[in-house]
Amino acid sequence: MIYRIVLFFSVILFSVSYSETFDEILKRALEESPRIKSYLFETKTAEGEIKSAQAVPNPELFVQFGRLYSQTDENGLNITELSIHQPLKLWGTRKKAVEKALLKKSAYDSLFVFKKREFIGDLYSAFYSALYSKKLLQIKEKEYKITKDIYEFVKKSYELGEETKLNLFRAEKDLKIAGLELEQARTEHSVSLQKLSGLAGFEIKDVEGNLGIIKQIKDIPLEELPEINYLQKTIQSIEKSIQLQKALAKPQIGIEFSASEDEVDLGKYDFGIGITASIPVFYRNQGEIVSLVYRKKSYLNLLQQKKLIYKAKIKSLKDRYALLIKQIKELNKQVIPSITQALELGRKSFKLREITLFELSDIRKQYIQTLVYRASLLNETHRIYGEYIKIGGLR
């Protein structure tokens, strides 16, 4: 007796210790998932561009050495010419470069939010898929228990001479099939946990939650969707790139300090300070500007297309979600209570010899099929909600 009590509490502790809720899995996955880390590091690459844009150009150094021979036969390796050139950032090029880099960083941040949402949506769908497989396992366990009770009753009745051998064979067959389906449900649940573990980035032994929880899907302003934000900020960054290229097409000015050895009086140097400027030519940077202009047009059309797609997708998700909820409510209020009552009545009627084993088996199958159908509808609602999360919806 004591052994059974210890075993019972051990099973409870095991299930409590290793069953994880979605919030627990999500919190850990956001910290440990290689997929999330890769997205985050991709976002960090824009920080280097910001630093490059803020930096002052490095000076350019030119040094020339020559071996000089004098009339006194003195020789040596001396510097014959030295110049230091410092480019200047004029025409707002530094400001425009910084603004472009900041907008690109902001666009990458929006892209990270979008990728993160995709990950959360995938994780949500995988979690509830595992919870659905767990529910199917529980249904199959219930079916096995019902089938076993019927088999034991038929077997006992057969031993008393009150039941035919044909019905005993039928009861045995139903029990074997129920056992096979139970094993298959266990395997499928194990596979679903493996898929969830692979996505989360760590091992998940079991899941805990309520498959019957129904959340709300609301309209989302298109401007608040992460991918729309990413495209809009990318377009703004391209506009700044165009402005930057136009500024770079103007004469680029620098200050230069130079020193050169006098050709006549060797060992003496002439010093000078000057201003250098590039000569603008027609079509300078025109290729880069044209490329950026068409790239902007491409993103503008993509943005317009994405808005149409998201608008249609949100409406489709809401319509399908509403239909599923309606069907689930009808099952809960009418079908499930009715078929449950029919099963209980059928079991009693069979024991009273009012119905046949075949009729009872048919009622049992209808009951299990109804439970499975309800679970599949609930799983579909969570799959749709996972899509809702991916596009920017809130949990």
XYZ file of C-alpha atoms in Angstrom, residues 183-394:
212
model
C 0.165 3.407 -29.250
C -0.007 5.452 -32.442
C -1.304 8.447 -30.474
C 1.632 8.110 -28.058
C 4.086 8.072 -30.971
C 2.488 11.100 -32.610
C 2.610 13.017 -29.335
C 6.291 12.151 -28.955
C 6.990 13.362 -32.518
C 5.130 16.634 -31.903
C 7.239 17.261 -28.788
C 10.405 16.627 -30.803
C 9.309 19.172 -33.421
C 8.521 21.714 -30.709
C 11.902 21.077 -29.056
C 13.729 21.581 -32.351
C 11.990 24.900 -32.912
C 12.458 26.135 -29.340
C 16.131 25.145 -29.246
C 15.984 22.932 -26.144
C 14.368 19.661 -25.060
C 10.714 19.772 -24.017
C 9.459 16.615 -22.331
C 5.772 17.539 -22.136
C 3.390 20.476 -22.499
C 0.718 21.849 -20.219
C -2.205 24.067 -21.181
C -5.876 24.299 -22.099
C -6.627 23.492 -25.726
C -10.130 24.914 -25.282
C -9.017 28.501 -24.640
C -10.373 30.791 -27.362
C -8.619 34.120 -27.951
C -9.829 37.103 -29.960
C -8.611 38.198 -33.370
C -8.909 41.943 -33.860
C -8.256 44.273 -36.746
C -4.709 45.646 -36.870
C -3.868 49.013 -38.494
C -1.660 48.186 -41.463
C 0.885 50.845 -40.441
C 1.495 48.948 -37.176
C 2.468 45.683 -38.866
C 6.219 44.973 -38.458
C 6.843 44.124 -42.125
C 5.002 47.269 -43.280
C 7.152 49.320 -40.885
C 10.278 47.659 -42.256
C 9.359 48.487 -45.861
C 8.434 52.096 -45.046
C 11.702 52.726 -43.199
C 13.679 51.021 -45.963
C 12.105 53.432 -48.471
C 13.058 56.381 -46.252
C 16.618 55.042 -46.030
C 16.802 54.810 -49.841
C 15.582 58.414 -50.123
C 18.431 59.507 -47.852
C 20.849 57.460 -49.966
C 19.706 59.381 -53.057
C 20.276 62.679 -51.260
C 23.708 61.481 -50.150
C 24.715 60.500 -53.697
C 23.618 63.920 -54.978
C 25.751 65.596 -52.312
C 28.734 63.388 -53.204
C 28.352 64.450 -56.845
C 29.438 67.973 -55.845
C 33.156 68.879 -55.673
C 34.790 67.043 -52.803
C 37.148 69.380 -50.944
C 40.146 68.642 -48.737
C 43.025 70.465 -47.008
C 46.583 69.442 -47.789
C 49.901 70.114 -46.050
C 53.010 69.384 -48.146
C 56.794 69.516 -47.773
C 59.298 68.864 -50.579
C 63.085 69.070 -50.808
C 64.572 71.955 -52.758
C 66.067 70.600 -55.967
C 69.024 73.029 -55.861
C 69.746 73.428 -52.200
C 69.641 69.815 -51.050
C 68.677 69.253 -47.423
C 66.340 72.252 -47.413
C 62.549 71.894 -47.737
C 59.698 74.006 -49.034
C 56.430 73.879 -47.076
C 52.947 74.650 -48.247
C 49.263 74.460 -47.351
C 46.651 74.055 -50.039
C 43.056 73.191 -50.797
C 42.184 70.309 -53.099
C 38.882 69.817 -54.887
C 37.584 67.224 -57.298
C 36.243 68.515 -60.570
C 32.562 67.595 -61.029
C 31.762 65.988 -64.334
C 28.442 65.496 -66.061
C 26.550 62.388 -64.929
C 28.733 61.980 -61.854
C 27.070 59.396 -59.515
C 24.195 59.314 -61.997
C 24.385 55.519 -62.207
C 24.109 55.126 -58.422
C 21.230 57.609 -58.277
C 19.277 55.921 -61.080
C 19.789 52.542 -59.410
C 18.504 53.884 -56.084
C 15.504 55.571 -57.718
C 14.372 52.315 -59.304
C 15.055 50.450 -56.098
C 12.786 52.900 -54.291
C 10.051 52.341 -56.894
C 10.420 48.598 -56.409
C 9.930 48.901 -52.644
C 6.981 51.271 -53.092
C 5.195 48.721 -55.266
C 6.119 45.928 -52.846
C 4.708 48.009 -49.975
C 1.444 48.520 -51.837
C 1.203 44.815 -52.605
C 1.948 43.819 -49.008
C -0.806 46.104 -47.719
C -3.329 44.449 -50.027
C -2.131 40.981 -49.000
C -2.283 41.727 -45.270
C -5.695 43.364 -45.534
C -7.101 40.282 -47.272
C -5.274 37.891 -44.934
C -6.555 39.524 -41.741
C -10.126 39.405 -43.064
C -9.699 35.763 -44.079
C -8.310 34.816 -40.661
C -11.176 36.570 -38.870
C -13.847 34.920 -41.044
C -12.384 31.420 -40.640
C -11.847 31.977 -36.925
C -15.455 33.096 -36.418
C -16.778 30.041 -38.269
C -14.642 27.668 -36.194
C -15.774 29.257 -32.928
C -19.398 28.925 -34.018
C -18.907 25.223 -34.806
C -17.134 24.601 -31.480
C -19.945 26.279 -29.538
C -22.533 24.094 -31.286
C -20.501 20.989 -30.443
C -20.136 22.004 -26.797
C -23.799 22.927 -26.303
C -25.586 20.273 -28.337
C -23.524 17.487 -29.879
C -21.109 16.600 -27.035
C -23.788 16.405 -24.284
C -26.076 14.399 -26.603
C -23.465 11.844 -27.698
C -22.145 11.509 -24.118
C -25.638 10.752 -22.897
C -26.137 8.308 -25.764
C -22.947 6.423 -24.816
C -23.960 6.108 -21.163
C -27.415 4.954 -22.182
C -25.929 2.523 -24.696
C -23.626 0.940 -22.112
C -26.528 0.415 -19.726
C -28.793 -0.886 -22.496
C -26.147 -3.372 -23.636
C -25.772 -4.772 -20.129
C -29.559 -5.139 -20.005
C -29.492 -6.940 -23.406
C -31.597 -4.184 -24.996
C -29.050 -3.426 -27.776
C -26.375 -5.478 -29.509
C -22.604 -5.198 -29.186
C -22.483 -3.920 -32.766
C -24.843 -1.047 -31.883
C -22.838 -0.191 -28.767
C -19.586 -0.189 -30.783
C -21.152 2.201 -33.275
C -22.192 4.589 -30.488
C -18.694 4.384 -28.977
C -17.084 5.243 -32.323
C -19.408 8.208 -32.802
C -18.541 9.468 -29.327
C -14.784 9.224 -29.916
C -15.031 10.727 -33.412
C -16.942 13.688 -31.978
C -14.290 14.302 -29.331
C -11.542 14.044 -31.954
C -13.412 16.408 -34.285
C -13.830 18.976 -31.504
C -10.107 18.747 -30.672
C -9.200 19.197 -34.347
C -11.385 22.325 -34.571
C -9.688 23.746 -31.476
C -6.289 22.951 -32.941
C -7.267 24.765 -36.137
C -8.254 27.873 -34.154
C -4.813 27.912 -32.546
C -3.124 27.396 -35.912
C -5.012 30.419 -37.262
C -4.106 32.432 -34.162
C -0.472 31.486 -34.749
C -0.761 33.048 -38.233
C -2.306 36.106 -36.607
C 0.684 36.423 -34.277
C 3.107 36.070 -37.194
C 1.703 39.056 -39.072
C 1.750 41.272 -35.989
C -1.206 40.369 -33.810
C -0.831 40.367 -30.043
